[in-house]
Coordinates of C-alpha atoms and ligand atoms in Angstrom, one line a residue:
M28 CA 224.8 132.7 120.8
R29 CA 223.8 136.0 119.1
I30 CA 225.9 134.7 116.2
L31 CA 223.0 132.3 115.4
Y32 CA 220.5 135.2 115.0
P33 CA 220.8 135.5 111.2
F34 CA 219.7 131.9 111.0
A35 CA 217.0 132.3 113.7
K36 CA 215.5 135.3 111.9
R37 CA 214.1 133.1 109.1
F38 CA 212.1 131.1 111.6
I39 CA 210.8 133.8 114.0
A40 CA 208.4 136.7 113.3
G41 CA 210.5 139.2 115.4
E42 CA 212.0 139.7 118.8
D43 CA 209.3 142.0 120.0
L44 CA 205.5 142.2 119.9
P45 CA 205.0 145.1 117.4
T46 CA 207.3 143.4 114.8
A47 CA 205.5 140.1 115.3
L48 CA 202.0 141.8 114.9
R49 CA 203.1 143.3 111.6
N50 CA 204.1 139.9 110.3
I51 CA 200.9 138.3 111.6
C52 CA 198.8 141.0 109.9
R53 CA 200.6 140.4 106.6
L54 CA 200.0 136.6 106.9
N55 CA 196.3 137.2 107.6
E56 CA 196.1 139.6 104.6
D57 CA 197.6 136.8 102.5
G58 CA 194.9 134.4 103.6
Y59 CA 196.7 132.5 106.3
L60 CA 195.5 131.8 109.8
C61 CA 198.1 132.0 112.6
T62 CA 198.9 130.3 115.8
I63 CA 201.2 132.5 117.9
D64 CA 203.9 131.3 120.2
V65 CA 205.6 133.7 122.7
L66 CA 209.0 132.0 122.7
G67 CA 210.2 130.6 126.0
E68 CA 210.3 127.3 127.8
D69 CA 211.8 125.5 130.9
T70 CA 211.2 128.2 133.4
H71 CA 212.7 127.5 136.8
S72 CA 211.0 129.9 139.2
P73 CA 207.4 131.2 139.9
E74 CA 208.6 134.7 138.8
Q75 CA 209.8 133.5 135.4
A76 CA 206.5 131.6 134.9
A77 CA 204.5 134.7 135.9
N78 CA 206.5 136.8 133.4
A79 CA 205.7 134.2 130.7
R80 CA 202.0 134.4 131.6
D81 CA 202.1 138.2 131.5
E82 CA 203.7 138.2 128.1
Y83 CA 200.8 136.1 126.7
I84 CA 198.3 138.5 128.4
A85 CA 200.1 141.5 126.8
L86 CA 199.8 139.8 123.4
L87 CA 196.1 139.1 124.0
R88 CA 195.5 142.8 124.9
A89 CA 197.2 143.8 121.7
L90 CA 195.0 141.4 119.8
E91 CA 191.9 143.1 121.1
T92 CA 192.0 145.6 118.2
H93 CA 193.1 142.9 115.6
P94 CA 190.4 142.2 113.0
S95 CA 190.4 138.4 113.4
P96 CA 190.8 135.9 116.3
Q97 CA 194.1 134.0 116.5
D98 CA 195.2 130.7 117.9
L99 CA 197.8 130.8 120.7
S100 CA 200.4 128.0 121.2
V101 CA 201.5 127.7 124.8
K102 CA 204.4 125.6 126.3
L103 CA 203.5 124.5 129.8
S104 CA 207.1 124.3 130.8
Q105 CA 207.1 128.0 130.3
M106 CA 204.2 128.4 132.7
G107 CA 205.9 126.3 135.4
L108 CA 204.8 122.7 134.8
A109 CA 208.2 121.2 135.5
F110 CA 208.2 122.4 139.1
D111 CA 204.6 123.2 140.2
Y112 CA 201.4 121.7 138.5
D113 CA 199.0 123.9 140.4
L114 CA 200.9 127.1 139.8
C115 CA 201.2 126.2 136.1
K116 CA 197.4 125.6 136.1
Q117 CA 196.7 129.1 137.6
N118 CA 199.0 130.7 135.0
V119 CA 197.5 128.9 132.1
E120 CA 193.9 129.6 133.3
A121 CA 194.8 133.3 133.5
V122 CA 195.9 133.2 129.8
I123 CA 192.8 131.2 128.7
D124 CA 190.5 133.6 130.6
A125 CA 192.1 136.5 128.8
A126 CA 191.9 134.8 125.4
G127 CA 188.3 135.7 124.6
Q128 CA 187.6 134.7 121.0
N129 CA 191.2 133.6 120.5
T130 CA 191.8 129.9 121.1
V131 CA 194.6 128.2 123.1
R132 CA 196.5 125.0 122.4
F133 CA 199.2 123.3 124.4
D134 CA 202.4 122.5 122.5
M135 CA 203.8 119.1 123.2
E136 CA 207.3 119.0 124.7
G137 CA 209.9 116.4 125.9
S138 CA 208.6 113.1 127.2
D139 CA 209.2 114.0 130.8
L140 CA 206.2 116.4 130.4
T141 CA 203.9 114.4 128.1
Q142 CA 201.7 113.1 130.8
G143 CA 201.5 116.4 132.7
I144 CA 200.5 118.3 129.5
I145 CA 197.8 115.7 128.7
D146 CA 196.6 115.8 132.3
M147 CA 196.4 119.6 132.3
C148 CA 194.5 119.6 129.0
L149 CA 191.9 117.0 130.3
D150 CA 191.7 119.0 133.6
L151 CA 190.9 122.3 131.9
H152 CA 189.0 121.2 128.8
E153 CA 185.5 120.9 130.4
A154 CA 185.6 124.5 131.6
H155 CA 187.4 125.7 128.4
P156 CA 186.0 123.6 125.5
S157 CA 188.1 125.3 122.8
L158 CA 191.4 124.3 124.4
G159 CA 193.5 122.1 122.1
I160 CA 196.7 120.0 122.4
V161 CA 199.5 118.7 120.2
V162 CA 200.5 115.0 119.9
Q163 CA 203.7 113.6 118.5
A164 CA 203.6 110.7 116.0
Y165 CA 207.0 109.4 117.1
L166 CA 205.7 108.3 120.5
H167 CA 204.4 104.8 120.9
R168 CA 201.7 106.1 123.4
T169 CA 200.2 108.6 120.9
E170 CA 197.5 106.3 119.4
K171 CA 196.0 105.9 122.8
D172 CA 196.2 109.6 123.5
V173 CA 194.5 110.3 120.2
A174 CA 191.7 108.0 121.2
T175 CA 191.3 109.9 124.5
M176 CA 191.2 113.3 122.7
I177 CA 188.7 112.0 120.2
D178 CA 186.5 110.7 123.0
K179 CA 186.6 114.1 124.7
Q180 CA 186.2 116.0 121.4
I181 CA 189.5 117.9 122.0
S182 CA 191.1 119.5 119.0
V183 CA 194.5 117.9 118.2
R184 CA 197.5 119.1 116.2
L185 CA 199.4 116.1 114.9
C186 CA 203.2 116.6 114.4
K187 CA 206.1 114.1 114.1
G188 CA 207.8 115.3 117.2
A189 CA 210.9 117.5 117.6
Y190 CA 212.8 116.1 120.7
K191 CA 215.3 113.4 121.1
E192 CA 213.5 110.4 122.7
P193 CA 214.7 106.9 123.6
E194 CA 213.7 103.9 121.6
D195 CA 211.7 102.2 124.3
I196 CA 209.1 105.0 124.0
A197 CA 209.6 106.4 120.5
F198 CA 210.0 105.2 116.9
Q199 CA 213.5 106.1 115.7
D200 CA 213.2 105.3 112.0
M201 CA 211.7 108.0 109.9
Q202 CA 209.6 105.5 107.9
D203 CA 208.0 104.2 111.1
I204 CA 207.3 107.8 112.2
R205 CA 205.7 108.5 108.8
E206 CA 203.6 105.4 108.9
N207 CA 202.3 106.2 112.4
F208 CA 201.7 109.8 111.4
L209 CA 199.6 108.8 108.4
K210 CA 197.6 106.3 110.5
L211 CA 196.9 108.8 113.2
A212 CA 196.1 111.6 110.6
C213 CA 193.5 109.4 109.0
I214 CA 191.9 108.6 112.4
L215 CA 191.8 112.2 113.4
L216 CA 190.5 113.4 110.0
K217 CA 187.6 110.9 110.2
E218 CA 186.8 111.0 113.9
G219 CA 188.5 114.0 115.5
H220 CA 187.3 117.5 116.3
L221 CA 188.9 120.1 114.0
P222 CA 192.3 118.4 113.8
A223 CA 195.4 120.1 112.5
I224 CA 197.8 118.2 110.2
A225 CA 201.2 119.8 111.0
T226 CA 203.9 118.7 108.6
H227 CA 206.0 119.9 105.6
D228 CA 206.5 116.3 104.5
E229 CA 205.2 116.3 100.9
T230 CA 204.8 112.6 100.7
L231 CA 202.6 112.6 103.8
I232 CA 200.7 115.6 102.6
Q233 CA 200.0 113.8 99.3
E234 CA 198.7 110.8 101.2
V235 CA 196.5 113.0 103.4
L236 CA 195.1 114.7 100.3
K237 CA 194.2 111.3 98.8
F238 CA 192.5 110.3 102.0
I239 CA 190.6 113.5 102.2
E240 CA 189.3 113.1 98.7
K241 CA 188.4 109.4 99.2
E242 CA 186.5 110.1 102.4
N243 CA 184.9 113.3 101.1
I244 CA 186.3 115.3 104.0
Q245 CA 185.6 119.1 103.5
P246 CA 188.2 121.9 103.9
E247 CA 186.3 123.3 106.9
Q248 CA 186.7 120.1 108.9
F249 CA 190.4 120.4 109.5
Y250 CA 193.6 122.6 109.1
F251 CA 197.0 122.2 107.6
E252 CA 199.6 123.8 109.9
L253 CA 203.2 124.7 108.9
L254 CA 206.0 126.6 110.6
Y255 CA 206.8 130.2 109.9
G256 CA 209.6 130.4 107.4
V257 CA 209.5 126.7 106.4
R258 CA 208.4 125.7 102.9
R259 CA 206.5 128.9 102.0
D260 CA 205.9 127.4 98.5
L261 CA 204.0 124.5 100.1
Q262 CA 202.1 126.9 102.4
Q263 CA 201.0 128.8 99.3
H264 CA 200.2 125.7 97.3
L265 CA 197.8 124.3 100.1
L266 CA 196.2 127.7 100.3
D267 CA 195.7 127.8 96.5
L268 CA 194.1 124.4 96.7
G269 CA 191.4 125.9 98.9
Y270 CA 192.5 124.5 102.3
R271 CA 192.7 126.3 105.6
V272 CA 196.4 126.9 106.3
R273 CA 197.6 128.0 109.8
I274 CA 201.1 129.2 110.3
Y275 CA 202.9 128.6 113.6
V276 CA 204.3 132.1 114.3
P277 CA 206.9 132.3 117.2
Y278 CA 208.3 135.6 118.4
G279 CA 210.2 136.9 121.3
S280 CA 213.7 137.2 122.7
A281 CA 214.0 133.6 124.0
W282 CA 214.5 132.3 120.4
L283 CA 217.5 130.0 121.0
P284 CA 216.0 126.6 122.0
Y285 CA 213.4 126.9 119.3
T286 CA 216.1 127.8 116.7
L287 CA 218.3 124.9 117.8
R288 CA 215.4 122.4 117.2
R289 CA 214.9 123.9 113.7
L290 CA 218.7 123.7 113.1
A291 CA 218.9 120.1 114.1
E292 CA 216.0 119.1 111.8
R293 CA 218.1 119.6 108.6
K294 CA 221.7 119.1 107.8
E295 CA 221.4 121.9 105.2
N296 CA 220.6 124.3 108.1
I297 CA 223.7 123.3 109.9
L298 CA 225.8 123.8 106.7
F299 CA 224.1 127.3 106.3
V300 CA 225.2 128.2 109.9
V301 CA 228.7 126.8 109.4
K302 CA 229.2 128.7 106.1
S303 CA 228.0 132.0 107.7
L304 CA 230.4 131.5 110.6
I305 CA 233.3 131.0 108.2
R306 CA 232.3 134.2 106.3
E307 CA 232.3 136.2 109.6
Ligands
LIG403 P1 210.5 116.6 107.8 O1 211.4 116.9 108.9 O2 210.7 115.3 107.1 O3 210.6 117.8 106.8 C1 209.9 117.8 105.5 C2 210.5 118.9 104.7 O4 210.2 120.2 105.3 C3 212.0 118.9 104.6 O5 212.5 118.2 103.6 C4 212.3 120.4 104.4 O6 212.1 120.8 103.1 C5 211.2 121.1 105.3 N1 211.7 121.3 106.6 C6 211.3 120.7 107.8 N2 211.9 121.2 108.8 C7 212.7 122.2 108.4 C8 213.6 123.1 109.0 N3 213.8 123.1 110.3 N4 214.3 124.0 108.2 C9 214.1 124.0 106.9 N5 213.3 123.2 106.3 C10 212.6 122.3 107.0 N6 207.0 119.4 117.6 C11 206.9 119.0 118.9 O7 207.6 118.2 119.4 N7 205.9 119.7 119.6 C12 205.1 120.6 119.1 O8 204.2 121.2 119.8 C13 205.2 121.0 117.7 N8 204.4 121.9 117.1 C14 204.5 122.1 115.7 C15 203.6 122.9 115.1 C16 203.6 123.0 113.7 C17 202.6 123.8 113.0 C18 204.5 122.2 112.9 C19 204.5 122.2 111.5 C20 205.5 121.4 113.6 C21 205.5 121.4 115.0 N9 206.4 120.6 115.6 C22 206.3 120.3 117.0 C23 207.7 120.1 114.9 C24 207.5 118.8 114.3 O9 207.5 117.8 115.3 C25 208.7 118.4 113.4 O10 209.9 118.5 114.1 C26 208.9 119.4 112.2 O11 207.6 119.8 111.7 C27 209.6 118.7 111.1 O12 209.0 117.6 110.6 P2 208.1 117.5 109.2 O13 206.9 116.7 109.5 O14 207.9 118.9 108.7 O15 209.0 116.6 108.3

């Protein structure tokens, strides 16, 4: 699968920590905030989960000399959630304890883990109030989860959702997903605690900007979040408008599953890979 690396490179900030830190510094200097993801997911043993935990802790040690705090995005499947809730909780708490001024947010994964991720967040939030979570607009359950997070004042990142889910639990039609996204974004912007609106969908962003203006919501009440390497023009535009823009910055050697999700999102990406394979 190394053959996919030229494509992956666009979406990841490096395969190792020093390279990623250089890119994070550059983004910070350009005015962006970052949320850092040490790539990896679906661990199958306590040793793999402990390695993932230690990689996050190594990142946090390296950030001790960094001028500004960062946000960390953590996948609970990487910390052992799929096979041992309590072990996962210990691993994640070790990361949160090491985080200091940096904040931690749980990414949302496939629907087999949705409830576990929400439970873990609710479990840990009281002791760690800056802990945040991601929700996916394509899931029917998400409006209820958003209400729970608002009630607990937990910071939510709203995205469309990147996994293949069945129609009994998830909207399939892009227009339905968009409508639900906009509905949830408006609820979060009005009632949520520091929500993050995570999309590159310009139609949705225009609607969100109209809502913000109508409701007189200030730039310091929320974030826009976009993925590293995706729509840099839009990232810059939102920054130029005076909004806080946070970039999701993944790095590490386990780049394949993340890259495959980015590949599947756009047929142009698949064409790019096919063309580069033909050129080989
Ligand atoms: P959409 O897919 O309609 O894309 C809009 C435009 O953005 C496209 O027309 C294209 O120009 C550009 N674009 C989008 N994806 C691209 C790609 N792969 N390559 C090139 N251009 C692309 N999902 C999840 O399930 N759990 C999570 O925790 C997260 N976390 C997360 C954090 C952040 C900061 C973001 C922005 C996204 C996520 N996601 C996620 C992914 C999300 O669910 C979704 O799959 C992608 O953001 C793509 O959807 P858009 O809303 O951008 O719209």
